[in-house]
Tab-separated table of C-alpha atoms in Angstrom:
chain	number	residue	atom	x	y	z
H	1	MET	CA	0.000	0.000	0.000
H	2	LYS	CA	2.873	2.353	0.773
H	3	GLU	CA	4.227	1.800	-2.757
H	4	ILE	CA	0.910	2.992	-4.246
H	5	TYR	CA	1.019	6.112	-2.071
H	6	VAL	CA	4.614	6.857	-3.098
H	7	THR	CA	3.744	6.407	-6.771
H	8	LEU	CA	0.665	8.627	-6.597
H	9	ASN	CA	2.700	11.413	-5.003
H	10	GLN	CA	5.088	11.670	-7.957
H	11	THR	CA	4.841	14.632	-10.344
H	12	SER	CA	7.037	15.788	-13.171
H	13	TYR	CA	7.746	19.097	-11.458
H	14	GLU	CA	7.142	20.922	-8.186
H	15	PHE	CA	4.857	23.936	-7.929
H	16	LYS	CA	3.034	25.914	-5.280
H	17	VAL	CA	-0.193	24.454	-3.899
H	18	LYS	CA	-2.133	27.564	-4.955
H	19	TYR	CA	-1.164	27.067	-8.604
H	20	GLU	CA	-1.727	23.326	-8.368
H	21	ASN	CA	-5.290	23.942	-7.174
H	22	ILE	CA	-5.964	26.444	-9.965
H	23	GLU	CA	-4.615	23.959	-12.503
H	24	LEU	CA	-6.701	21.176	-10.926
H	25	PHE	CA	-9.845	23.295	-11.253
H	26	PHE	CA	-9.058	24.075	-14.900
H	27	TYR	CA	-8.270	20.438	-15.783
H	28	SER	CA	-11.411	19.233	-13.976
H	29	LEU	CA	-13.559	21.741	-15.827
H	30	VAL	CA	-12.105	20.731	-19.193
H	31	ALA	CA	-12.311	16.985	-18.438
H	32	PHE	CA	-15.981	17.383	-17.505
H	33	THR	CA	-16.760	19.586	-20.506
H	34	ILE	CA	-15.133	17.443	-23.227
H	35	PRO	CA	-17.836	14.699	-23.246
H	36	LEU	CA	-20.565	17.357	-23.140
H	37	LEU	CA	-19.177	19.376	-26.066
H	38	PHE	CA	-17.789	16.495	-28.131
H	39	PRO	CA	-19.882	13.396	-27.402
H	40	HIS	CA	-19.048	12.014	-30.853
H	41	PRO	CA	-16.930	10.758	-32.469
H	42	GLN	CA	-15.584	8.566	-29.707
H	43	LEU	CA	-12.120	8.755	-31.244
H	44	LEU	CA	-11.974	12.521	-30.634
H	45	THR	CA	-13.612	12.441	-27.196
H	46	GLY	CA	-11.545	9.506	-25.971
H	47	THR	CA	-8.294	10.962	-27.276
H	48	LEU	CA	-8.880	14.292	-25.533
H	49	VAL	CA	-9.956	12.657	-22.261
H	50	ASN	CA	-6.944	10.333	-22.284
H	51	ALA	CA	-4.625	13.269	-23.040
H	52	PHE	CA	-5.902	14.966	-19.889
H	53	LEU	CA	-5.481	11.725	-17.944
H	54	ILE	CA	-1.812	11.542	-18.952
H	55	MET	CA	-1.378	15.232	-18.100
H	56	THR	CA	-3.005	14.404	-14.750
H	57	ALA	CA	-0.383	11.729	-14.177
H	58	LEU	CA	2.357	14.264	-14.874
H	59	HIS	CA	0.964	17.185	-12.875
H	60	PHE	CA	-1.046	15.971	-9.892
H	61	ARG	CA	-0.403	13.897	-6.829
H	62	GLY	CA	-2.492	11.835	-4.448
H	63	TRP	CA	-6.237	12.367	-4.303
H	64	LYS	CA	-6.072	15.176	-6.863
H	65	ILE	CA	-6.120	12.631	-9.680
H	66	LEU	CA	-9.601	11.416	-8.691
H	67	PRO	CA	-11.729	14.211	-10.207
H	68	LEU	CA	-10.009	13.741	-13.551
H	69	VAL	CA	-10.394	9.967	-13.370
H	70	MET	CA	-14.137	10.216	-12.650
H	71	LEU	CA	-15.535	13.398	-14.227
H	72	PRO	CA	-15.418	12.458	-17.939
H	73	SER	CA	-17.654	9.376	-17.564
H	74	ILE	CA	-20.048	11.277	-15.297
H	75	ALA	CA	-20.315	13.954	-17.999
H	76	ALA	CA	-20.877	11.277	-20.671
H	77	VAL	CA	-23.825	9.886	-18.680
H	78	LEU	CA	-25.217	13.393	-18.136
H	79	ASN	CA	-24.870	14.120	-21.832
H	80	GLY	CA	-26.975	11.054	-22.602
H	81	VAL	CA	-29.599	12.075	-20.037
H	82	LEU	CA	-29.760	15.745	-21.088
H	83	PHE	CA	-29.032	15.791	-24.815
H	84	GLY	CA	-29.132	12.333	-26.310
H	85	PRO	CA	-30.245	8.785	-26.004
H	86	PHE	CA	-29.447	7.802	-22.446
H	87	THR	CA	-28.065	4.300	-22.176
H	88	ILE	CA	-28.178	2.397	-18.918
H	89	PHE	CA	-25.232	0.345	-20.163
H	90	LEU	CA	-22.805	3.196	-19.535
H	91	LEU	CA	-23.912	3.221	-15.901
H	92	TYR	CA	-22.972	-0.440	-15.609
H	93	MET	CA	-19.514	0.304	-16.976
H	94	MET	CA	-18.884	3.574	-15.101
H	95	PRO	CA	-17.099	2.168	-12.018
H	96	PHE	CA	-14.937	0.034	-14.279
H	97	ILE	CA	-14.151	3.031	-16.503
H	98	TRP	CA	-13.029	4.864	-13.353
H	99	LEU	CA	-10.775	1.934	-12.473
H	100	GLY	CA	-9.460	1.807	-16.047
H	101	ASN	CA	-8.690	5.530	-15.972
H	102	PHE	CA	-7.006	5.098	-12.607
H	103	ALA	CA	-4.957	2.205	-14.016
H	104	LEU	CA	-3.822	4.393	-16.928
H	105	VAL	CA	-2.732	7.218	-14.609
H	106	TYR	CA	-1.154	4.927	-12.010
H	107	LEU	CA	0.743	2.751	-14.495
H	108	PHE	CA	2.010	5.786	-16.382
H	109	LYS	CA	3.210	7.406	-13.131
H	110	LYS	CA	4.806	4.163	-11.964
H	111	LEU	CA	6.622	3.485	-15.220
H	112	HIS	CA	7.611	6.988	-16.310
H	113	LEU	CA	7.969	9.030	-13.121
H	114	VAL	CA	9.059	6.356	-10.635
H	115	LYS	CA	10.983	3.874	-12.775
H	116	GLY	CA	12.169	6.354	-15.427
H	117	ALA	CA	10.807	4.419	-18.416
H	118	ASP	CA	10.647	6.174	-21.775
H	119	TYR	CA	7.527	8.354	-22.082
H	120	PHE	CA	6.084	6.484	-25.070
H	121	ILE	CA	6.777	3.037	-23.621
H	122	ALA	CA	4.980	4.126	-20.446
H	123	VAL	CA	2.058	5.404	-22.538
H	124	GLY	CA	1.880	2.145	-24.499
H	125	VAL	CA	2.013	-0.136	-21.480
H	126	SER	CA	-0.461	1.920	-19.444
H	127	ALA	CA	-2.824	2.201	-22.444
H	128	LEU	CA	-2.646	-1.558	-22.920
H	129	GLY	CA	-3.351	-2.116	-19.212
H	130	LYS	CA	-6.419	0.114	-19.353
H	131	ALA	CA	-7.728	-1.476	-22.562
H	132	VAL	CA	-7.187	-5.067	-21.407
H	133	PHE	CA	-8.931	-4.360	-18.097
H	134	LEU	CA	-11.945	-2.666	-19.722
H	135	PHE	CA	-12.205	-5.310	-22.444
H	136	ALA	CA	-12.111	-8.111	-19.853
H	137	VAL	CA	-14.893	-6.480	-17.835
H	138	ALA	CA	-16.971	-5.833	-20.970
H	139	TYR	CA	-16.395	-9.423	-22.122
H	140	VAL	CA	-17.729	-10.817	-18.864
H	141	LEU	CA	-20.718	-8.449	-18.890
H	142	VAL	CA	-21.515	-9.342	-22.522
H	143	ALA	CA	-21.182	-13.049	-21.711
H	144	VAL	CA	-23.770	-12.759	-18.927
H	145	ASN	CA	-26.068	-10.646	-21.159
H	146	VAL	CA	-25.710	-7.417	-19.189
H	147	LEU	CA	-24.125	-5.456	-22.069
H	148	PRO	CA	-24.629	-5.648	-25.837
H	149	ALA	CA	-21.711	-6.995	-27.881
H	150	MET	CA	-20.935	-3.545	-29.340
H	151	PHE	CA	-19.252	-2.714	-26.026
H	152	LEU	CA	-16.451	-5.155	-26.822
H	153	THR	CA	-15.073	-2.854	-29.522
H	154	ALA	CA	-15.733	0.313	-27.516
H	155	MET	CA	-14.006	-1.087	-24.431
H	156	GLY	CA	-11.166	-2.841	-26.230
H	157	ALA	CA	-9.551	-1.599	-29.422
H	158	MET	CA	-11.101	1.872	-29.136
H	159	GLN	CA	-9.783	2.305	-25.575
H	160	LEU	CA	-6.308	1.223	-26.637
H	161	GLY	CA	-6.292	3.547	-29.640
H	162	THR	CA	-7.632	6.596	-27.812
H	163	ALA	CA	-5.263	6.085	-24.871
H	164	ILE	CA	-2.235	5.890	-27.165
H	165	LEU	CA	-3.402	8.900	-29.198
H	166	GLY	CA	-4.132	10.729	-25.940
H	167	GLY	CA	-0.572	10.044	-24.813
H	168	ILE	CA	0.750	11.525	-28.072
H	169	VAL	CA	-1.475	14.602	-27.707
H	170	ALA	CA	-0.394	14.966	-24.061
H	171	PHE	CA	3.247	14.861	-25.166
H	172	GLY	CA	2.552	17.837	-27.432
H	173	MET	CA	0.583	19.638	-24.718
H	174	ARG	CA	3.390	19.002	-22.253
H	175	SER	CA	5.986	20.340	-24.679
H	176	VAL	CA	3.982	23.549	-25.154
H	177	TYR	CA	3.380	23.808	-21.381
H	178	VAL	CA	7.073	23.428	-20.542
H	179	HIS	CA	7.977	25.982	-23.223
H	180	LEU	CA	5.472	28.515	-21.821
H	181	VAL	CA	6.518	27.997	-18.188
H	182	SER	CA	10.269	28.188	-18.795
């Protein structure tokens, strides 16, 4: 348990708590807004959300990752309730999506910030971990007739692709961020 705590407290740079909280508010607002503004295509939405998850891994420590892990799927459900065809199936997957997002952030932190692995290797491994976890859950839920089979693609290959693309986008965002700050 201590190892998890140590990993979650890693960031790519140190900054004042005041600025960290402002950045957390901004990231949370954007992560919540993305699924409301861009509910489709999933490739765009997922890529942007995963980019912010990787940025979360780089910038935030401890409990501060939780809003960014949870808010996008909450917004996706709200979007379905308010603006589109609400699907109960997303509610079934929501806790597992949170765990998948957490796995992406945690594995990326562990590999890149703690163990010093190459950025893109860390993105690939953490994206694969998230996708395999979500696909396995979806597979079980499809097998017991809780979810329709279309969730297998959405929670497998699509998750892997959007997480990898999100990592690439985050690399660009990070490069711009570091250039602006320095």
